[in-house]
Amino acid sequence: MINLKRIEIKNYRCFKSVTLDFGVENFFIGENNTGKSSLLKLLDSLYKNKYLNFKDTYLSDYSLEDLQYDISKPVEFLYYFTRPIDKGKEKNFFEYIELKNIDKYIYPLITKFATVSLDHENIVLFEIDYIYYEDSLKIKYIKIKEFIKPNFLSNKNIYNDIASLTKILNSEDHIILFDKEVNYKHDHNDKTIRKNYEDITLFFLNFSNLSLSFDILINLYSLNINKKDEKVGDLVERLHTQRSFPRNIHTKYLAPLRPIFKDYYSLKELQNNKDLLFLLQLRKKKNILNEINSFFSKTGMLKEIKLEHESSRLISELISLQYENILKKGLKISISGTGVSQIIPILYELYNAHNDKIFIEQPEVHLHPKAQAELGEIFANYLFKNNLKKYLLRDQLFIETHSLHILDRLRFLIKKKLNEKEHKEDVGVSIFYLENKVNEVIVNTISINSSGKFNGNMENFFKFFIDESINNLEI
């Protein structure tokens, strides 16, 4: 399991500089327009990204200028993550990304990428230049440098910052593994058989302009390690080398406004709508449906929801959504409260073991405070499902919310389950409270310990939630 431990962000959106330390469950709270959803979408993009131009992610929807805090400086990300190795142990890794753009292509491009070497001893830096040729983006130039034993990951509990990494990357203590221009005019129909390292490398590099795949960088680096000792077959095998930050992670992003359910759906309609496809799976996963109905029963929202298979003369297969309350059965879902359709996708993903990372915006939308508190109980059970001491090997949640009801129920259950053991350590919950200051947004990090208490700078956090309630006591 790959888990994000920390990220340092520079010059992104409304953030001049911010550092976030993650746990199992990570809550983003604060005023409107403080960049909460921008942070969630950034993290989701980093997990999903396969390309040097962030194609098919949130970051590719905006020009670089839209993403920059200061348009005169690049956007930078330095993030640390762990991945398991032998016998339940884990190892630290990092990736650094610099984003710029070029003339005629206004969208963000990875112009520098640094990571740990394949032997985990050194730092490898990739410098990439691009050209816009024949109405498409091409790689123009790649340089690969390896910095020898910089001790950047020498202590697993200490994270260096971008300034420290930049100092290393600007030093002369490196070797150049690769330094070539790419033939972006290359004829990709060339079928010549490659017989040596130089031919294979140049062919691979020229051919890479078909995709701008992130793996181009890692494969190229792998090709250039011990190249004199390699056979052609070994070189070809190295083309399958992947990043330390793999992309086979299953993520799910739940936007703040989920679809409002209709009473009937055709099978084709569900199959072609990625936001509703889960309803087909829910019909088969009775255990998840039972958990969802348990939530509804505890909150009093309804007694039971059913997905029925029906047929008609016009449509061979229909799925109907019905519910039952304390008075009637077979009620149409369209006359239930909006909160029903808003919470079901969230509950499904939380109970679905398929996902490694889940991003949720405003799970409390259209929910009564009682239901919000019950959702906090589900988050608590999610936290407890494995041994807390090994939470870094588990799934992660990233949640934007304005609900203190969720957090208070979570804290209460942490205290109830763990306080009797007299533990006082962090339990893997991080709360990021964002607030507007002069010309930028700052982030206060708050954690929850095993007695359910908040740790961190609480002054403005409490003002955000408590002041209005105190004023109301005077009425």
Coordinates of C-alpha atoms in Angstrom, one line a residue:
M1 CA 0.0 0.0 0.0
I2 CA 1.4 3.4 -1.0
N3 CA 0.6 6.1 1.5
L4 CA 1.3 9.8 1.2
K5 CA 3.1 11.1 4.3
R6 CA 3.9 14.7 3.5
I7 CA 3.7 17.3 0.8
E8 CA 5.3 20.7 0.5
I9 CA 3.6 23.0 -2.0
K10 CA 5.0 26.2 -3.4
N11 CA 3.3 28.8 -5.6
Y12 CA 0.1 26.9 -6.1
R13 CA -3.3 28.6 -6.3
C14 CA -3.7 30.7 -3.1
F15 CA -0.8 29.1 -1.4
K16 CA 2.6 30.8 -1.4
S17 CA 4.1 27.9 0.6
V18 CA 2.4 25.2 2.7
T19 CA 3.4 21.9 4.2
L20 CA 0.9 19.1 5.0
D21 CA 1.5 16.0 7.1
F22 CA -1.0 13.2 6.4
G23 CA -2.5 10.4 8.4
V24 CA -5.1 7.8 7.6
E25 CA -8.0 10.3 7.7
N26 CA -7.3 13.9 6.6
F27 CA -9.9 16.7 7.0
F28 CA -9.8 20.0 5.2
I29 CA -11.8 22.7 7.1
G30 CA -12.0 26.5 6.7
E31 CA -13.6 29.5 5.2
N32 CA -15.0 29.6 1.7
N33 CA -12.4 30.3 -1.1
T34 CA -9.4 29.1 0.9
G35 CA -8.4 26.4 -1.5
K36 CA -9.7 23.3 0.3
S37 CA -11.0 21.6 -2.9
S38 CA -7.9 22.7 -4.8
L39 CA -5.8 20.8 -2.4
L40 CA -7.9 17.7 -2.7
K41 CA -7.9 17.9 -6.5
L42 CA -4.1 18.3 -6.5
L43 CA -3.6 15.2 -4.4
D44 CA -5.9 13.3 -6.6
S45 CA -4.0 14.5 -9.7
L46 CA -0.7 13.4 -8.3
Y47 CA -2.0 9.9 -7.6
K48 CA -3.6 9.6 -11.1
N49 CA -1.0 11.2 -13.2
K50 CA 0.5 9.2 -16.1
Y51 CA 1.8 12.0 -18.3
L52 CA 4.3 14.9 -18.3
N53 CA 1.5 17.3 -19.0
F54 CA -0.9 15.9 -16.4
K55 CA -3.3 14.8 -19.2
D56 CA -6.7 13.6 -17.9
T57 CA -6.3 15.2 -14.4
Y58 CA -7.6 18.3 -12.7
L59 CA -4.3 20.2 -13.4
S60 CA -4.6 19.9 -17.1
D61 CA -7.9 21.8 -17.1
Y62 CA -6.2 25.1 -16.3
S63 CA -3.5 27.2 -17.7
L64 CA -0.3 27.4 -15.7
E65 CA -1.1 31.0 -14.9
D66 CA -4.4 30.0 -13.4
L67 CA -2.5 27.6 -11.0
Q68 CA 0.3 30.0 -10.0
Y69 CA 0.3 32.2 -6.9
D70 CA 3.0 34.3 -8.5
I71 CA 3.2 34.1 -12.3
S72 CA 6.9 34.9 -12.2
K73 CA 7.8 31.6 -10.4
P74 CA 7.2 27.9 -11.2
V75 CA 4.8 25.7 -9.3
E76 CA 6.6 23.2 -7.1
F77 CA 5.6 20.0 -5.2
L78 CA 7.8 17.8 -3.0
Y79 CA 6.0 14.8 -1.6
Y80 CA 7.1 11.9 0.6
F81 CA 5.4 8.5 0.6
T82 CA 6.0 5.0 2.0
R83 CA 5.6 1.7 0.3
P84 CA 5.8 -1.8 1.9
I85 CA 8.9 -3.9 1.4
D86 CA 9.7 -7.3 2.9
K87 CA 8.0 -8.7 6.0
G88 CA 5.7 -5.8 6.7
K89 CA 8.4 -3.2 6.7
E90 CA 8.1 0.0 4.8
K91 CA 10.5 2.4 3.0
N92 CA 10.5 6.1 2.4
F93 CA 10.5 7.6 -1.1
F94 CA 10.0 11.1 -2.5
E95 CA 9.2 12.9 -5.7
Y96 CA 9.8 16.5 -6.7
I97 CA 8.0 18.2 -9.5
E98 CA 8.5 21.6 -11.1
L99 CA 5.8 22.9 -13.4
K100 CA 6.3 25.5 -16.1
N101 CA 4.9 26.1 -19.6
I102 CA 6.2 27.0 -23.1
D103 CA 5.2 29.4 -25.8
K104 CA 2.0 28.2 -27.6
Y105 CA 1.2 25.7 -24.8
I106 CA -0.2 27.5 -21.8
Y107 CA -0.9 24.4 -19.7
P108 CA 1.4 23.1 -17.0
L109 CA 4.4 20.9 -18.0
I110 CA 6.8 18.9 -15.8
T111 CA 10.1 20.6 -16.6
K112 CA 12.0 19.1 -13.6
F113 CA 11.4 15.8 -11.9
A114 CA 13.6 14.4 -9.1
T115 CA 13.3 11.1 -7.2
V116 CA 15.3 8.5 -5.4
S117 CA 17.5 6.3 -7.5
L118 CA 16.6 2.6 -8.2
D119 CA 19.1 1.5 -5.6
H120 CA 17.6 4.0 -3.1
E121 CA 21.1 5.5 -2.5
N122 CA 21.2 8.6 -4.7
I123 CA 18.9 11.3 -6.2
V124 CA 18.1 11.4 -9.9
L125 CA 17.1 14.6 -11.6
F126 CA 15.4 14.8 -15.0
E127 CA 15.4 18.1 -16.8
I128 CA 12.9 18.3 -19.8
D129 CA 12.4 20.8 -22.5
Y130 CA 9.5 20.9 -25.0
I131 CA 8.5 22.2 -28.3
Y132 CA 5.2 22.8 -29.9
Y133 CA 5.6 21.2 -33.3
E134 CA 2.9 20.6 -36.0
D135 CA 0.1 21.6 -33.5
S136 CA 1.2 19.1 -30.9
L137 CA 3.4 19.1 -27.9
K138 CA 6.8 17.2 -28.2
I139 CA 9.7 16.5 -26.0
K140 CA 12.7 18.5 -27.3
Y141 CA 15.5 17.7 -24.9
I142 CA 16.2 15.5 -21.8
K143 CA 19.1 15.6 -19.4
I144 CA 19.5 13.1 -16.5
K145 CA 21.8 13.8 -13.6
E146 CA 22.5 11.5 -10.6
F147 CA 23.6 13.0 -7.3
I148 CA 25.8 10.7 -5.3
K149 CA 24.8 9.8 -1.7
P150 CA 23.2 13.1 -0.7
N151 CA 21.7 11.5 2.5
F152 CA 18.3 13.0 1.6
L153 CA 16.4 10.1 3.1
S154 CA 18.9 9.2 5.8
N155 CA 16.4 9.6 8.6
K156 CA 12.9 8.3 8.0
N157 CA 11.4 10.6 10.6
I158 CA 12.9 13.8 9.2
Y159 CA 11.7 15.4 5.9
N160 CA 13.9 17.8 4.0
D161 CA 12.2 20.7 2.3
I162 CA 12.3 22.1 -1.2
A163 CA 15.1 24.6 -0.3
S164 CA 17.3 21.7 0.9
L165 CA 16.6 19.7 -2.2
T166 CA 17.3 22.6 -4.5
K167 CA 20.7 23.1 -2.9
I168 CA 21.6 19.5 -3.7
L169 CA 20.2 19.8 -7.3
N170 CA 22.3 22.9 -7.9
S171 CA 25.5 21.3 -6.6
E172 CA 28.3 20.0 -8.8
D173 CA 28.4 16.6 -7.0
H174 CA 26.7 14.6 -9.8
I175 CA 27.3 12.6 -12.9
I176 CA 25.4 13.1 -16.2
L177 CA 23.8 9.9 -17.4
F178 CA 22.0 11.3 -20.4
D179 CA 22.1 14.6 -22.3
K180 CA 20.4 14.6 -25.7
E181 CA 18.0 16.4 -27.9
V182 CA 15.0 14.4 -29.1
N183 CA 14.3 14.1 -32.8
Y184 CA 10.7 15.4 -32.6
K185 CA 10.5 15.2 -36.5
H186 CA 11.3 11.5 -36.3
D187 CA 9.5 9.1 -38.7
H188 CA 7.7 6.8 -36.4
N189 CA 7.1 4.3 -39.2
D190 CA 10.8 3.4 -39.1
K191 CA 11.0 -0.4 -38.6
T192 CA 14.8 -0.8 -38.5
I193 CA 16.0 -3.5 -36.1
R194 CA 18.0 -2.1 -33.2
K195 CA 21.1 -4.0 -32.3
N196 CA 23.0 -2.0 -29.7
Y197 CA 22.5 0.3 -26.7
E198 CA 22.8 3.6 -28.7
D199 CA 20.3 2.5 -31.4
I200 CA 17.8 1.3 -28.9
T201 CA 18.0 4.4 -26.7
L202 CA 17.7 6.9 -29.6
F203 CA 14.8 4.9 -31.1
F204 CA 13.0 4.7 -27.8
L205 CA 13.6 8.4 -27.1
N206 CA 12.4 9.5 -30.5
F207 CA 9.4 7.2 -30.3
S208 CA 8.5 8.5 -26.9
N209 CA 7.0 11.7 -28.4
L210 CA 3.9 9.7 -29.3
S211 CA 2.6 9.7 -25.7
L212 CA 4.5 12.0 -23.3
S213 CA 4.2 9.2 -20.8
F214 CA 5.8 9.7 -17.4
D215 CA 7.4 6.3 -17.7
I216 CA 9.6 7.7 -20.5
L217 CA 11.8 9.3 -17.8
I218 CA 12.2 6.2 -15.6
N219 CA 12.7 3.9 -18.6
L220 CA 15.4 6.2 -20.0
Y221 CA 17.2 6.3 -16.7
S222 CA 17.0 2.6 -16.4
L223 CA 18.4 2.1 -19.9
N224 CA 21.4 4.2 -18.9
I225 CA 22.4 2.3 -15.8
N226 CA 25.4 -0.1 -16.4
K227 CA 24.7 0.3 -20.1
K228 CA 28.1 -1.1 -21.1
D229 CA 27.5 -4.4 -19.4
E230 CA 24.0 -4.9 -20.8
K231 CA 22.8 -7.1 -23.6
V232 CA 20.2 -5.8 -26.0
G233 CA 17.6 -8.2 -24.5
D234 CA 18.4 -6.8 -21.0
L235 CA 17.9 -3.3 -22.3
V236 CA 14.5 -4.1 -23.7
E237 CA 13.5 -5.6 -20.4
R238 CA 14.5 -2.4 -18.7
L239 CA 11.8 -0.6 -20.7
H240 CA 9.2 -2.0 -18.2
T241 CA 10.7 -0.2 -15.2
Q242 CA 8.2 1.9 -13.3
R243 CA 8.2 4.8 -10.9
S244 CA 8.4 4.2 -7.2
F245 CA 5.1 6.0 -7.0
P246 CA 3.0 3.5 -8.9
R247 CA -0.3 4.3 -10.7
N248 CA -2.1 1.1 -10.0
I249 CA -3.6 2.8 -7.0
H250 CA -7.4 2.8 -7.0
T251 CA -8.7 6.3 -6.2
K252 CA -12.2 7.7 -6.1
Y253 CA -13.2 11.4 -6.1
L254 CA -16.6 12.3 -4.9
A255 CA -17.7 15.9 -5.9
P256 CA -19.8 18.0 -3.6
L257 CA -23.0 17.6 -5.6
R258 CA -23.7 13.9 -6.4
P259 CA -26.4 13.0 -8.9
I260 CA -30.1 13.1 -7.7
F261 CA -31.5 9.6 -8.2
K262 CA -34.4 8.9 -10.6
D263 CA -37.0 6.2 -9.9
Y264 CA -35.9 4.1 -12.9
Y265 CA -32.7 3.5 -14.9
S266 CA -32.0 1.4 -17.9
L267 CA -29.1 -0.9 -17.7
K268 CA -27.4 1.0 -20.5
E269 CA -27.9 4.3 -18.7
L270 CA -26.1 3.1 -15.6
Q271 CA -23.3 1.5 -17.6
N272 CA -22.6 4.7 -19.5
N273 CA -22.6 7.0 -16.4
K274 CA -19.5 6.7 -14.3
D275 CA -21.2 8.5 -11.4
L276 CA -24.0 5.9 -11.3
L277 CA -22.2 2.8 -12.3
F278 CA -21.9 1.8 -8.7
L279 CA -25.6 1.2 -8.5
L280 CA -25.1 -1.9 -10.7
Q281 CA -22.4 -3.1 -8.4
L282 CA -24.5 -2.4 -5.3
R283 CA -27.2 -4.7 -6.5
K284 CA -24.7 -7.6 -6.4
K285 CA -22.9 -6.5 -3.1
K286 CA -25.6 -7.3 -0.6
N287 CA -23.2 -6.8 2.3
I288 CA -22.6 -3.2 1.3
L289 CA -26.3 -2.6 0.8
N290 CA -27.0 -4.0 4.3
E291 CA -24.4 -1.6 5.8
I292 CA -26.0 1.3 3.9
N293 CA -29.5 0.3 5.2
S294 CA -28.1 0.1 8.7
F295 CA -26.9 3.7 8.4
F296 CA -30.3 4.8 7.3
S297 CA -32.0 2.9 10.1
K298 CA -29.8 4.4 12.8
T299 CA -30.3 8.0 11.5
G300 CA -34.0 7.6 11.0
M301 CA -33.8 8.8 7.4
L302 CA -35.6 5.7 6.2
K303 CA -35.9 2.0 7.0
E304 CA -34.5 0.3 3.9
I305 CA -33.6 1.0 0.3
K306 CA -34.1 -1.5 -2.5
L307 CA -32.8 -1.9 -6.0
E308 CA -35.2 -4.0 -8.0
H309 CA -34.8 -5.6 -11.5
E310 CA -37.8 -5.0 -13.7
S311 CA -38.6 -5.2 -17.4
S312 CA -41.0 -3.3 -19.8
R313 CA -42.1 -3.6 -23.4
L314 CA -39.9 -0.8 -24.5
I315 CA -36.8 -1.5 -22.4
S316 CA -35.6 -5.0 -21.8
E317 CA -34.0 -4.3 -18.4
L318 CA -34.8 -1.6 -15.9
I319 CA -33.4 -1.0 -12.4
S320 CA -35.9 0.6 -10.0
L321 CA -34.9 2.4 -6.8
Q322 CA -37.4 2.2 -4.0
Y323 CA -37.4 2.7 -0.2
E324 CA -39.3 1.8 2.8
N325 CA -40.1 4.0 5.9
I326 CA -41.9 3.3 9.1
L327 CA -45.2 3.7 7.4
K328 CA -45.0 2.4 3.8
K329 CA -43.1 0.1 1.5
G330 CA -42.4 0.5 -2.2
L331 CA -42.0 4.2 -2.1
K332 CA -40.3 5.9 -5.1
I333 CA -36.8 7.2 -4.5
S334 CA -37.7 10.5 -6.1
I335 CA -39.9 11.5 -3.1
S336 CA -37.2 10.7 -0.5
G337 CA -35.1 13.6 0.8
T338 CA -32.2 14.8 -1.3
G339 CA -29.7 13.6 1.4
V340 CA -30.5 10.0 0.5
S341 CA -29.0 10.3 -3.0
Q342 CA -26.1 12.5 -1.8
I343 CA -24.9 10.1 0.9
I344 CA -25.3 6.7 -0.8
P345 CA -22.3 7.1 -3.2
I346 CA -20.1 8.0 -0.2
L347 CA -21.3 5.1 1.9
Y348 CA -20.8 2.7 -1.0
E349 CA -17.2 3.9 -1.6
L350 CA -16.3 3.7 2.1
Y351 CA -17.5 0.1 2.4
N352 CA -16.0 -0.9 -1.0
A353 CA -12.7 -2.5 -0.3
H354 CA -11.6 -1.8 -4.0
N355 CA -10.5 1.8 -3.2
D356 CA -7.1 2.7 -1.7
K357 CA -7.6 6.5 -1.7
I358 CA -11.0 8.3 -1.4
F359 CA -11.5 12.0 -1.9
I360 CA -14.8 13.5 -0.6
E361 CA -16.0 17.0 -0.9
Q362 CA -18.7 18.0 1.7
P363 CA -20.0 14.6 2.7
E364 CA -22.5 16.4 5.0
V365 CA -24.5 18.0 2.1
H366 CA -28.3 17.7 2.8
L367 CA -27.7 15.7 6.0
H368 CA -29.4 16.4 9.3
P369 CA -26.8 16.8 12.2
K370 CA -27.8 13.3 13.5
A371 CA -26.9 11.8 10.2
Q372 CA -23.7 13.8 10.1
A373 CA -22.7 12.4 13.5
E374 CA -23.5 8.9 12.3
L375 CA -21.2 9.5 9.4
G376 CA -18.5 10.4 11.9
E377 CA -19.0 6.9 13.4
I378 CA -18.4 5.3 10.0
F379 CA -15.2 7.3 9.7
A380 CA -14.2 6.1 13.1
N381 CA -14.8 2.5 12.1
Y382 CA -12.8 3.1 9.0
L383 CA -9.9 4.2 11.2
F384 CA -10.2 1.2 13.5
K385 CA -10.5 -1.5 10.9
N386 CA -6.8 -2.4 11.2
N387 CA -4.2 -2.1 13.9
L388 CA -3.7 1.6 14.6
K389 CA 0.0 1.1 15.1
K390 CA 0.3 0.1 11.5
Y391 CA -2.0 2.7 10.0
L392 CA 0.6 3.9 7.6
L393 CA 0.2 0.7 5.6
R394 CA -3.5 1.3 5.1
D395 CA -6.0 3.2 3.0
Q396 CA -6.3 7.0 3.2
L397 CA -9.3 9.4 3.2
F398 CA -9.1 13.1 2.2
I399 CA -12.2 15.0 3.2
E400 CA -13.3 18.6 2.8
T401 CA -16.0 19.4 5.4
H402 CA -17.7 22.1 7.4
S403 CA -19.2 19.7 9.9
L404 CA -18.1 19.7 13.5
H405 CA -20.7 16.9 14.1
I406 CA -18.6 14.5 12.1
L407 CA -15.4 15.4 13.9
D408 CA -17.0 15.4 17.4
R409 CA -18.4 11.9 16.9
L410 CA -15.1 10.7 15.6
R411 CA -13.3 12.1 18.6
F412 CA -15.8 10.6 21.0
L413 CA -15.3 7.1 19.6
I414 CA -11.5 7.4 19.6
K415 CA -11.7 8.3 23.3
K416 CA -14.1 5.5 24.0
K417 CA -12.0 2.9 22.2
L418 CA -8.5 4.0 23.1
N419 CA -8.5 6.1 26.2
E420 CA -8.8 3.2 28.5
K421 CA -5.5 2.0 27.2
E422 CA -4.0 5.3 28.3
H423 CA -2.5 6.0 24.9
K424 CA -1.7 9.6 24.2
E425 CA -0.1 9.3 20.8
D426 CA -1.4 10.5 17.4
V427 CA -3.9 8.1 16.0
G428 CA -3.6 9.0 12.3
V429 CA -6.1 11.8 12.0
S430 CA -5.0 15.1 10.5
I431 CA -7.1 18.3 10.4
F432 CA -6.0 21.2 8.2
Y433 CA -7.7 24.4 9.1
L434 CA -7.4 27.0 6.3
E435 CA -7.8 30.7 6.8
N436 CA -7.4 33.8 4.7
K437 CA -4.6 36.1 5.7
V438 CA -3.2 39.2 3.9
N439 CA -2.4 38.1 0.3
E440 CA -2.3 34.4 1.0
V441 CA -4.0 31.4 2.8
I442 CA -2.3 29.8 5.7
V443 CA -2.9 26.3 7.1
N444 CA -3.0 25.3 10.7
T445 CA -2.4 21.5 11.3
I446 CA -4.4 19.9 14.1
S447 CA -4.2 16.3 15.2
I448 CA -6.4 14.1 17.4
N449 CA -4.7 11.9 20.1
S450 CA -6.0 8.7 21.5
S451 CA -7.9 10.4 24.3
G452 CA -9.9 12.2 21.6
K453 CA -8.4 15.6 22.3
F454 CA -7.2 18.1 19.7
N455 CA -3.5 18.9 19.5
G456 CA -2.3 22.1 17.7
N457 CA -3.2 25.7 17.4
M458 CA -6.9 25.7 18.2
E459 CA -7.6 29.4 18.7
N460 CA -9.0 30.3 15.2
F461 CA -10.4 26.8 14.7
F462 CA -12.6 27.2 17.8
K463 CA -13.6 30.8 16.8
F464 CA -14.7 29.4 13.5
F465 CA -17.1 26.9 15.1
I466 CA -17.8 28.0 18.7
D467 CA -18.1 31.8 18.8
E468 CA -21.6 31.9 17.2
S469 CA -22.8 29.3 19.6
I470 CA -21.5 31.3 22.6
N471 CA -23.2 34.5 21.3
N472 CA -26.5 32.6 21.0
L473 CA -26.3 31.7 24.7
E474 CA -27.0 35.3 25.5
I475 CA -30.3 35.3 23.7

